[in-house]
Each structure stands twice: as structure tokens, then as C-alpha cells.
XYZ file of C-alpha atoms in Angstrom:
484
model
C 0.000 0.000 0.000
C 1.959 3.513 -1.174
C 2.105 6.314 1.334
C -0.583 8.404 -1.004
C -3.068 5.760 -0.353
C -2.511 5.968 3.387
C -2.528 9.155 3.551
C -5.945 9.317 1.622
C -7.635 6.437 3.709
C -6.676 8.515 7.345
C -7.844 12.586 5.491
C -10.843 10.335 4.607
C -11.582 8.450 8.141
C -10.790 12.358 9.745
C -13.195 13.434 7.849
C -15.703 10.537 8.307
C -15.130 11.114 11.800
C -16.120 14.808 12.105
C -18.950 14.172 9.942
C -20.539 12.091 12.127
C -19.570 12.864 15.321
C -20.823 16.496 14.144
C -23.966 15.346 12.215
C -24.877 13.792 15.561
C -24.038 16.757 17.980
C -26.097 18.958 15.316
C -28.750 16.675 15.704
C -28.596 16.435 19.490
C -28.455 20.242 19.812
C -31.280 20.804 17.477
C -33.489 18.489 19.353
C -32.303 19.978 22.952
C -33.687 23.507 21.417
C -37.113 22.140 20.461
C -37.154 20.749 24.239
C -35.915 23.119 26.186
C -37.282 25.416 28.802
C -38.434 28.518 27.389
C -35.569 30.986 26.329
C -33.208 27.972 27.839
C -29.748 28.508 26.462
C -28.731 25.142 24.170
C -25.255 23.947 22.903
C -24.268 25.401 20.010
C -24.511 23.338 16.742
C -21.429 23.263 13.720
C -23.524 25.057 10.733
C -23.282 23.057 7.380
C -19.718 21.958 7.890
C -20.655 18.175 8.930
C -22.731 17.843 6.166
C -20.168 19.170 4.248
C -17.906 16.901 5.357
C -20.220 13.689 5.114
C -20.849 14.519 1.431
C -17.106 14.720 0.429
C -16.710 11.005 2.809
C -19.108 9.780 -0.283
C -17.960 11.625 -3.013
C -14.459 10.308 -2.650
C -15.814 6.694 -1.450
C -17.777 6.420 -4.937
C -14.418 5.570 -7.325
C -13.247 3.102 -5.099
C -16.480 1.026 -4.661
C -16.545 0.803 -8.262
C -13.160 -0.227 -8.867
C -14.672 -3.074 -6.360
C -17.265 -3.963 -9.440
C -19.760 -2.002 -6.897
C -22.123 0.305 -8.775
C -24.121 2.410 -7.011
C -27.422 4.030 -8.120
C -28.561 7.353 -7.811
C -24.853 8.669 -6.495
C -25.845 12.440 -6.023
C -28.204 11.499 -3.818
C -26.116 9.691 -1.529
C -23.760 12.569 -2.185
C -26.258 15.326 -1.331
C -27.761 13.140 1.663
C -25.457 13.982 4.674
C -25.690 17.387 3.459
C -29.193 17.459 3.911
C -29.326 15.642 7.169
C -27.444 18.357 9.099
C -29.326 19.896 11.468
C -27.594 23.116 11.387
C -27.659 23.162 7.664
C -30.706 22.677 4.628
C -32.324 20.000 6.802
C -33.052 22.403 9.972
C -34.235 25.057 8.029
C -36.560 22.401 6.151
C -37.438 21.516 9.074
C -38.274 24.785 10.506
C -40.456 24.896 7.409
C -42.874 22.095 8.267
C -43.249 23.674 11.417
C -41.143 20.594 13.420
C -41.947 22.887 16.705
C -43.815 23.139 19.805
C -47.653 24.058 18.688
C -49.093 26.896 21.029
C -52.723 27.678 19.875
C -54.129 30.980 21.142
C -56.069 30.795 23.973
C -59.740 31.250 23.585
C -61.098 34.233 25.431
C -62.047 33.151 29.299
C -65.412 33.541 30.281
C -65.424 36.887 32.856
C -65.710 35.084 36.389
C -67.656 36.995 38.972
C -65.807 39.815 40.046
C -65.812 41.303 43.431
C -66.736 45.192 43.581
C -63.393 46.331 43.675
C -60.262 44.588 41.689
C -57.573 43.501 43.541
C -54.734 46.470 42.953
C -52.422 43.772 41.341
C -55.184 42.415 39.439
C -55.997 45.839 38.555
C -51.914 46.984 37.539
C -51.786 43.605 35.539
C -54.446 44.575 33.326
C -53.785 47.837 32.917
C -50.555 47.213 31.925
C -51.676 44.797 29.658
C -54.534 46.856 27.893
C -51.211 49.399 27.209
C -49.212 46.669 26.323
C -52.167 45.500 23.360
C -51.475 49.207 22.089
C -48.493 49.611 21.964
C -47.751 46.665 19.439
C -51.103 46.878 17.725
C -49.826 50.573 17.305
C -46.685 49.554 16.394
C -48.441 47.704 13.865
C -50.938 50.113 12.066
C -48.440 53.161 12.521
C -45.817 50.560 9.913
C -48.460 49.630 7.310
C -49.568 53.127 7.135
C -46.005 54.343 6.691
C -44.566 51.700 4.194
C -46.279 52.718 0.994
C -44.940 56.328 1.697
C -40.859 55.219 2.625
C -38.343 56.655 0.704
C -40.702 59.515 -0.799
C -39.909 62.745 -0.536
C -42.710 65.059 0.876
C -43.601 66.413 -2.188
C -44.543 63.371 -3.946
C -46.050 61.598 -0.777
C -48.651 64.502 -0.925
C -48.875 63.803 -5.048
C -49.267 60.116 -4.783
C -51.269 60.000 -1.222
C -52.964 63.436 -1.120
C -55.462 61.290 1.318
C -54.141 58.782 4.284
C -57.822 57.918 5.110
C -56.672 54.623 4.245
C -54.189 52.050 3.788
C -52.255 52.618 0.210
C -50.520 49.443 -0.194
C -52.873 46.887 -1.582
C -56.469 47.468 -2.465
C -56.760 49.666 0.687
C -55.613 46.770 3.299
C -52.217 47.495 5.089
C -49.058 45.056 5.406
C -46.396 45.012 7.932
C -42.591 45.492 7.526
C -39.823 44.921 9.255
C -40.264 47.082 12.335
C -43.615 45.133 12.994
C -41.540 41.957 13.063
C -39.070 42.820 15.237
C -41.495 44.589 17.877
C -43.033 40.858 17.467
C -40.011 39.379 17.927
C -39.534 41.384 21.031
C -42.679 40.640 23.263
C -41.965 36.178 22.029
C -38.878 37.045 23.481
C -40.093 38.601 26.711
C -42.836 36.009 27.262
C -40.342 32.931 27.144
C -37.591 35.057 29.240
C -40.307 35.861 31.764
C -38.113 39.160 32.042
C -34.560 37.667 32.459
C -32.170 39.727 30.702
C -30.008 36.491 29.877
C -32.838 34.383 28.215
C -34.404 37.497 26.926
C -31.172 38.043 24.858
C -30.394 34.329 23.598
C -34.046 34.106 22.731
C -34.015 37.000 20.908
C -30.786 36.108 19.272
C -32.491 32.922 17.632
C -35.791 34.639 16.399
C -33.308 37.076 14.436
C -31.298 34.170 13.054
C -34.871 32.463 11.757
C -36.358 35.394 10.868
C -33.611 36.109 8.732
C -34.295 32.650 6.701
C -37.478 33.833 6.155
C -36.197 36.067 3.533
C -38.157 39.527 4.649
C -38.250 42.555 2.165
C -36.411 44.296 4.320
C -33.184 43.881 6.617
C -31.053 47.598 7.829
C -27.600 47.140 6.747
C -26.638 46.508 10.443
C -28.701 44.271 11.513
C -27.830 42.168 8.611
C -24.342 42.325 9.335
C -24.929 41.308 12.946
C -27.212 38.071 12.191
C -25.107 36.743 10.077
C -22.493 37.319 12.874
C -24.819 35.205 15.143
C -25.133 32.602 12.706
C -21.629 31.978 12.413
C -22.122 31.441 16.282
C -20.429 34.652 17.731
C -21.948 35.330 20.969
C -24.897 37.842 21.181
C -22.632 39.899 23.640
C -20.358 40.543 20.432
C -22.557 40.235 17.153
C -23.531 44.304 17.003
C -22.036 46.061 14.750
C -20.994 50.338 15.263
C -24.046 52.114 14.205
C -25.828 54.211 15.360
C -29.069 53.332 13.030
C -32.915 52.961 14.373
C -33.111 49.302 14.636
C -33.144 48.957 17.906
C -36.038 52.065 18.609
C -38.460 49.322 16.832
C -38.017 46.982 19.340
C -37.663 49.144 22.543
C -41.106 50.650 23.462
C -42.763 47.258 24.261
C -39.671 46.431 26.625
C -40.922 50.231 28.531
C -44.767 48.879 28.909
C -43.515 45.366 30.203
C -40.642 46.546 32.898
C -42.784 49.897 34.532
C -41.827 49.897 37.595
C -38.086 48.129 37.626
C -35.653 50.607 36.264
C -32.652 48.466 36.360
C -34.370 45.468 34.701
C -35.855 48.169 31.965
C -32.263 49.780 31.102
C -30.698 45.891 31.182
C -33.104 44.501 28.946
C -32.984 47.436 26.318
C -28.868 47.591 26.599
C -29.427 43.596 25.571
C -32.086 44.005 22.896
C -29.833 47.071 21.344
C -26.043 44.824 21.725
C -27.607 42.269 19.478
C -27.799 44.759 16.351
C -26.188 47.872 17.268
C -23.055 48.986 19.326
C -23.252 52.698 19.447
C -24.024 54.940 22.791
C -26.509 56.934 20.112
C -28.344 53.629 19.349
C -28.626 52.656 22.981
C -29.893 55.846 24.731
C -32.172 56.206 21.194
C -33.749 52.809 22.456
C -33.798 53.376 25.940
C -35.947 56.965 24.835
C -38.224 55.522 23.194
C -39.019 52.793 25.911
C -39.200 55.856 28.849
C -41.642 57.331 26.089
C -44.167 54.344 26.103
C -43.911 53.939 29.972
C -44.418 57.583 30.480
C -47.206 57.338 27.757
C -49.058 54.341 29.776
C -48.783 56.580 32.724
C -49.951 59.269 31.316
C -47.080 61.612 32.300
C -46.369 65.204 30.151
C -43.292 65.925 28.490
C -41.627 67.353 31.350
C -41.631 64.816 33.319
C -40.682 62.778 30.426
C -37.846 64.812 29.793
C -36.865 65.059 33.407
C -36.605 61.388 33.900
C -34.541 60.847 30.515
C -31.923 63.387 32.070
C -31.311 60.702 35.017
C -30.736 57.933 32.474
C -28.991 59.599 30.229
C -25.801 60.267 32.428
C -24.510 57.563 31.696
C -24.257 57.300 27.986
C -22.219 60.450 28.371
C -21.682 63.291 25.465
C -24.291 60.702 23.621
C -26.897 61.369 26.437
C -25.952 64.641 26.260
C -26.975 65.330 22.774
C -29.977 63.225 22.840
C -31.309 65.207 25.928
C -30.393 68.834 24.384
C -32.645 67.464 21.177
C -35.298 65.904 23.247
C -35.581 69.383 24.816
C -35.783 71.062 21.676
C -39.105 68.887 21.035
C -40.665 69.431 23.669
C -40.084 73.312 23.702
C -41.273 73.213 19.409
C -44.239 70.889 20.008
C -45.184 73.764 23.153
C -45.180 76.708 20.497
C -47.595 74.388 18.201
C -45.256 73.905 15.379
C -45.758 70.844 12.926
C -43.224 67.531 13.271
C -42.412 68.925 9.797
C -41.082 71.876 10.542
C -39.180 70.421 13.487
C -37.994 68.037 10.837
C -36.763 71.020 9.070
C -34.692 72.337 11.403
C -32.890 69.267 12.309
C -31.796 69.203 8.717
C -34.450 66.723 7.638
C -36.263 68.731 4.972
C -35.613 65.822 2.480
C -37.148 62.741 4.860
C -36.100 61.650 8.306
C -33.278 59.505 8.163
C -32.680 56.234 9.627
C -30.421 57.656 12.196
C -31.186 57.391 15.711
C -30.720 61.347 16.549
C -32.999 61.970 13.845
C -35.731 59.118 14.033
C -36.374 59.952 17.822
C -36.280 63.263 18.098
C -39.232 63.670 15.581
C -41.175 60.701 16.875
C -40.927 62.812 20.518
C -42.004 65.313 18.987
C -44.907 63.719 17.407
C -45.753 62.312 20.607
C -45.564 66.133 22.670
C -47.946 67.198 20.360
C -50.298 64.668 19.929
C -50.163 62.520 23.022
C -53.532 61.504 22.971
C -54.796 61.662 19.442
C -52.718 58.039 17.788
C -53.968 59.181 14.011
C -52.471 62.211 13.681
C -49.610 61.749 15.495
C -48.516 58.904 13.104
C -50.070 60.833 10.444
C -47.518 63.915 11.257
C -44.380 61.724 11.568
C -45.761 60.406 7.765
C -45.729 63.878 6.522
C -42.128 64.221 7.259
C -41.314 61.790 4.494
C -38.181 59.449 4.504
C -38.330 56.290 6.673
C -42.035 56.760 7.534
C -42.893 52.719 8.062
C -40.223 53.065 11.127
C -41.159 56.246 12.149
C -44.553 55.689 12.247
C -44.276 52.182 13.613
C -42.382 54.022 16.709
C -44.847 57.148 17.072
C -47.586 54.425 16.873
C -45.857 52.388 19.648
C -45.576 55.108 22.010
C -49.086 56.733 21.228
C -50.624 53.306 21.243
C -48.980 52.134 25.280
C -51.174 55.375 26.273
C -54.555 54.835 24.270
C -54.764 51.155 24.122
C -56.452 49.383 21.679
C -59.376 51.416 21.850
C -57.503 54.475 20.873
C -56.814 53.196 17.825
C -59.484 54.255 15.143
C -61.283 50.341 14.587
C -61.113 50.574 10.931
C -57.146 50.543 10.749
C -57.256 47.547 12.652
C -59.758 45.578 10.572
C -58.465 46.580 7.465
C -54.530 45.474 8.744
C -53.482 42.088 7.027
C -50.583 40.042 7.706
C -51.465 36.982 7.776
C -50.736 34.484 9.350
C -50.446 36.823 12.106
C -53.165 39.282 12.555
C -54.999 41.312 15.219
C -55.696 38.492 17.777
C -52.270 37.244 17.360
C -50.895 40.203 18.420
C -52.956 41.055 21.251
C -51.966 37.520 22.424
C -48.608 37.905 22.091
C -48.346 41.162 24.074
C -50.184 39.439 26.983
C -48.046 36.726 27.166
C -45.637 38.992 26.945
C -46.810 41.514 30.064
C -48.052 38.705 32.506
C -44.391 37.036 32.104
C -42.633 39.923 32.566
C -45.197 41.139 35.575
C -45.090 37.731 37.312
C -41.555 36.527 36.329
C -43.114 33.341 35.421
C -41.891 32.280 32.218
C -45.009 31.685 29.665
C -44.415 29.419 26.495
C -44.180 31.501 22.362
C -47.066 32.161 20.287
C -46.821 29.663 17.219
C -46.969 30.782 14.156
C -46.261 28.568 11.017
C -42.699 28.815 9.695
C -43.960 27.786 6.004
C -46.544 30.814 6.133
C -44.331 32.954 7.553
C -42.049 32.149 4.412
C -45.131 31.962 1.864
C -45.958 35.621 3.191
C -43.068 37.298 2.544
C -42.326 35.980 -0.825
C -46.026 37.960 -1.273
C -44.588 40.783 0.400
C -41.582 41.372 -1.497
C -43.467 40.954 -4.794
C -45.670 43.642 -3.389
C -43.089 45.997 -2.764
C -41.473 45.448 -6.174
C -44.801 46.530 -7.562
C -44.764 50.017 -5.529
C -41.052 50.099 -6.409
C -42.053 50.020 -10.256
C -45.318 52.360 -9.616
C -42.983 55.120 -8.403
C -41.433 55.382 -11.729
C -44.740 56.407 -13.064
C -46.363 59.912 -12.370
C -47.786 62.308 -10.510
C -44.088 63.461 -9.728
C -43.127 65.470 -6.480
C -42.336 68.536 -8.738
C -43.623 70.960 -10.936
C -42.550 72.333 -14.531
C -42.021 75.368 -15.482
């Protein structure tokens, strides 16, 4: 037997080796995530390389059974087949398809038992934090599928093409959610299977991003693209943000500021962890941490000053950040007191063209949105609209905050029955904000709200189509500009 021949037969038992040794830790890891505890941290799996390295076991084993006089049918499939099997590779995420998960059907409204005169006062906090809770991500909701149509216009032609936001523009007058809707989704799963502990809130949070990335939405910031793909290559949520200071982590805040009222430490932890998964900036972390003060101070019904004056104590410690952030909260609140649009305060932060997607300019105008309208969810979403540019996150946010202080029943009934986004819809997300207040409230952990991988999927390919479709309509007129 020559050397090259050894050599090959120990390269190819190394390799056999690893491939099955890591098919079956893949497997064993996958199945100790469908099992465990909610928001339970799980070994790690090896993405695609066992299968990888199970596929190249048969692809070099094939010459030498034939030069036995063995012929074997259908090689590519025994080729492809390891690669398939891995867990952490085209076989989980086919499996993730058929919905190979724990089934949690919504729960059917109870029957109201007979209540005593007066409500117990934790009874009585529970449910009003949950009715605020119910706004604030149905808000989140309506504000994002009134906004998306109008993204990325500039005011001009958003007043050409939707003179009128009486209703919803994107398809046949029924609204669909974005991005911002998913992750504020995202956000109260998260919270209901963490029951409030900043270390499962994170790692449960870190896997809904990697899945929801598979799920190929429309659209993904540049950052938080950047950072999933960082998780799925396994670095730790602690280190998978990225520098930037963009608004990802506002659409996922103000839910976490309606769950944790009354615990200020577990409210800045659990916003510092929600913003380190996408974003490493002191801009993007006192951004979030506004907009959650905003919702709590919303449910509460406090005014902007004493919004303001509690941001000042938090926002110490992000130093010349905070600093900023507090000098243009200010600014707001002192604009929004004189009566002057959210456009014109737009304006003068140098957003005549559209509010950007940065934090110190998303924020700002949403606050200001909020100061002037902090009662009246319609046209406060319907001002941060107006100020063209990222509307679907801006008015996702405004909605969000507006919404923790109205409830449900501040939000005008025909948005809400003309919303679809399927297979998720207006029950789900009541649901799924309850689960997420009375885990948070009673540090009980609570099991996710299902909802079907394969739909999921199904939907956005719909989606994206849809948005191609506005993408092409905007090359048609009216224009936002006149001839002369």
C-alpha cells in the first residue's frame, strides 16, 4: 500500500469522523432547542460543515467502490444526503419549514368570572398594563403599514401620490407590515419565554433574528444584517452588534418600557441587551432606551416634562451621547409647546428631504410627534408620515408610544380591521403582548405564540413581490415637482 493511499484512507476516516460525530451533535443540539425550557440557552450546533464533510466522505468513497465492481445508483443522492441531514444546515431550516416545533394555539377568550366590587390592585396593575401593552404593538403595527407605501418619498410626492391617508395605500386599501412590525413581534416572544430575564431574553431574541432572517423579509437595515449573520456563524450575542448608530433597535424598545414599569434596572438591562444584538453605538442605545421611557411615560400618562426630566437621570450615563440626545429631546418638547408641525421640526434638524434612519434623527421627531399629539394616535402617526423618509419606522415608533397610552381602543377600529398580515393578525398580536406583560409582571416564564414557519415564508415571498410593484409604480407619475 503507497504512502498516497494511506494518507488518503486517514484525510478520509478524519473526515468521516467529524462528519458524524458532528452530524450527531447537530442533531442532538437541534433536538435539545425544540425541548428546552423557554428561552433555555442550548449547545451550540457546527452550521453546514458536517454535512459538508459527510458529502465529500461519499464523493471520494464512490471511485473506489466501483473499482470493487460495486455500482451504485442514484450517487448524487447519496452525495447530497449527509448534506441534507445536518441539522444546522438545509435539513433544519426544512425543518423549521414544516413547522417541526412546539404548537401553542391561542387561547380562547375566558369567560369573565364573577368579580368582586373592587379589583384587587395587582389584578388591577396587571391589566392595565396589559390593555397598554395591546397598544403599543397593535400601534406599532398600524403606525408601519400606514407608513410603508410612503418610505423613501420625498414630501412632495407623498402629498402627489397620497394626497389622502384615510386609508391604507398598499394593496387594495388593506395594510401590510414590515420589518419594524416583526421585530417589535419578535420582542414581546422574546419577553414572554424570558419571563423578564435579561439572559434568556437576549439568547431568545438572538435565535428569532437568526430564523427570521431565513425567512427572507423585504427588508433587513444594513446593520442588523451584518450582525445576524455574525450570530449565525455562532459569535456570541454579547459581540454580534455592529458600530451604528441606526434605528433598529427604537423598533423593538417601546414594548420592553410597557412590560418593565416599575423596575428601572431590569428596563435599562433589557434594552442595553435588545440594542447589543444589532447595534453597538451609545446613540443607538440611549435612542432605544428613549423611546421605551416614552411608552412607559405614555401608559402613565405623564407630560413631556416629566418625560424629559426622567430621561436626564438615564442619560448620564451614555455620556456626550446622552448629552446630545437630551439637548434634542428638549428642543421637542419646547417646538411641540409653540404648536409647530413635526415637519417643521424636521426642518430644522436638517431633515427637509425625509427623516433619516439615524437614531438622533428618528427619535427626536417621533418625541415630537408624541408632545404634540399625546392623545390623538392618528395624527400623530399621520404627522411623523408627513415628514417623508423612513415613515414605516417612524410611524411604527410614534404608533408604539401613542398606542402604550390609548390602548387598543384608541386606535381608530377601521385601521385595525383593514390590517393584514397573515398568518399573524390582530388576535395574534394582542396575544402575544399578553403573554408577553403577565411574564414579565409575574416573572413566570409563559411558552411563544406559534406561528407557522412555512406561512411565515409563503408571506413574505407575497410581500416582497408587493413591494417590487410600488417600487415600479414610483417610476410612473404624478411626480413630487412641478414644470415650469
Amino acid at each position: 500500500m503507497t504512502g498516497g493511499l494511506i494518507l488518503g484512507l486517514i484525510l478520509v476516516s478524519m473526515l468521516c469522523l467529524f462528519a458524524a460525530g458532528g452530524l450527531i451533535l447537530n442533531f442532538l443540539s437541534w433536538r435539545a432547542l425544540l425541548k428546552a425550557k423557554d428561552g433555555e440557552q442550548v449547545p451550540s450546533g457546527i452550521p453546514f460543515l458536517p454535512g459538508i464533510a459527510g458529502s465529500l466522505v461519499v464523493f471520494f468513497s464512490l471511485p473506489a467502490l466501483a473499482k470493487q465492481g460495486i455500482d451504485v445508483p442514484w450517487p448524487w443522492f447519496w452525495i447530497l444526503l449527509p448534506f441534507f441531514l445536518d441539522m444546522y444546515g438545509p435539513g433544519g431550516f426544512v425543518m423549521a419549514l414544516l413547522g417541526f416545533a412546539r404548537k401553542t394555539p391561542l387561547r380562547e377568550p375566558a369567560s369573565a368570572p364573577d368579580a368582586p366590587a373592587e379589583a384587587d390592585p395587582l389584578t388591577k396593575a396587571l391589566e392595565q398594563r396589559r390593555a397598554a401593552a395591546v397598544g403599543c404593538l397593535l400601534g406599532t403595527a398600524v403606525g408601519d403599514a400606514l407608513g410603508l407605501p410612503c418610505e423613501g418619498l420625498s414630501r412632495a410626492r407623498q402629498l402627489r401620490m397620497f394626497p389622502s391617508l384615510e386609508r391604507y395605500a398598499f394593496v387594495l386599501g388593506r395594510g401590510m407590515c414590515s420589518d419594524d412590525t416583526d421585530h417589535a413581534c419578535m420582542t414581546a416572544q422574546a419577553l414572554a419565554v424570558s419571563g423578564g430575564d435579561a439572559r434568556r431574553f437576549v439568547s431568545s431574541l438572538a435565535w428569532r433574528l437568526r430564523f427570521w432572517l431565513l425567512g427572507l423579509p423585504a427588508g433587513v437595515g444594513s446593520a442588523t444584517l451584518r450582525s445576524i449573520l455574525k450570530l449565525w456563524i455562532f459569535v456570541p450575542p454579547q459581540a454580534s452588534g455592529v458600530r451604528s448608530a441606526g434605528n433598529g433597535p427604537a423598533m423593538r424598545s417601546a414594548l420592553i418600557g410597557v412590560c418593565a414599569p416599575q423596575d428601572d434596572a431590569a428596563l435599562v438591562l433589557l434594552c442595553a441587551a435588545s440594542t447589543s444584538l444589532t447595534h453597538r453605538d451609545p446613540r443607538a442605545e440611549i435612542g432605544a432606551l428613549a423611546v421605551a421611557l416614552a411608552a412607559r411615560a405614555s401608559m402613565r400618562g405623564d407630560d413631556g416634562s416629566a418625560y424629559l426630566e426622567n430621561l436626564k437621570r438615564f442619560a448620564t450615563a451614555f455620556g456626550q451621547a446622552g448629552t446630545e440626545f437630551v439637548r434634542l429631546a428638549g428642543r421637542a418638547l419646547e417646538s411641540a409647546r409653540r404648536g409647530e408641525p413635526t415637519a417643521a421640526f424636521a426642518d430644522a434638524l436638517g431633515c427637509a428631504n425625509g427623516v433619516t434612519g439615524y437614531m438622533l434623527h428618528t427619535v427626536p421627531v417621533v418625541l415630537h410627534a408624541w408632545f404634540s399629539h399625546p392623545r390623538d394616535f392618528e395624527a400623530a402617526v399621520i404627522a411623523v408620515i408627513r415628514c417623508g423618509g423612513d415613515t414605516d419606522t417612524t410611524a411604527a415608533i410614534a404608533g408604539a408610544i401613542v398606542g402604550a397610552g390609548v390602548g387598543k381602543e384608541g386606535i381608530p377600529a377601521r385601521r385595525l380591521e383593514d390590517l393584514w398580515d397573515w398568518p399573524r393578525g390582530v388576535r395574534w398580536i394582542e396575544e402575544a403582548a399578553g403573554r408577553a406583560v403577565s411574564a414579565t409582571f409575574s416573572r413566570v416564564r409563559e411558552q411563544a405564540l406559534y406561528a407557522s414557519p412555512l406561512r411565515l415564508l409563503v408571506r413574505n415571498l407575497l410581500f416582497l413581490l408587493l413591494v417590487l410593484a410600488h417600487g415600479f409604480r414610483r417610476l410612473a407619475p404624478p411626480y413630487g415637482f412641478r414644470l415650469q
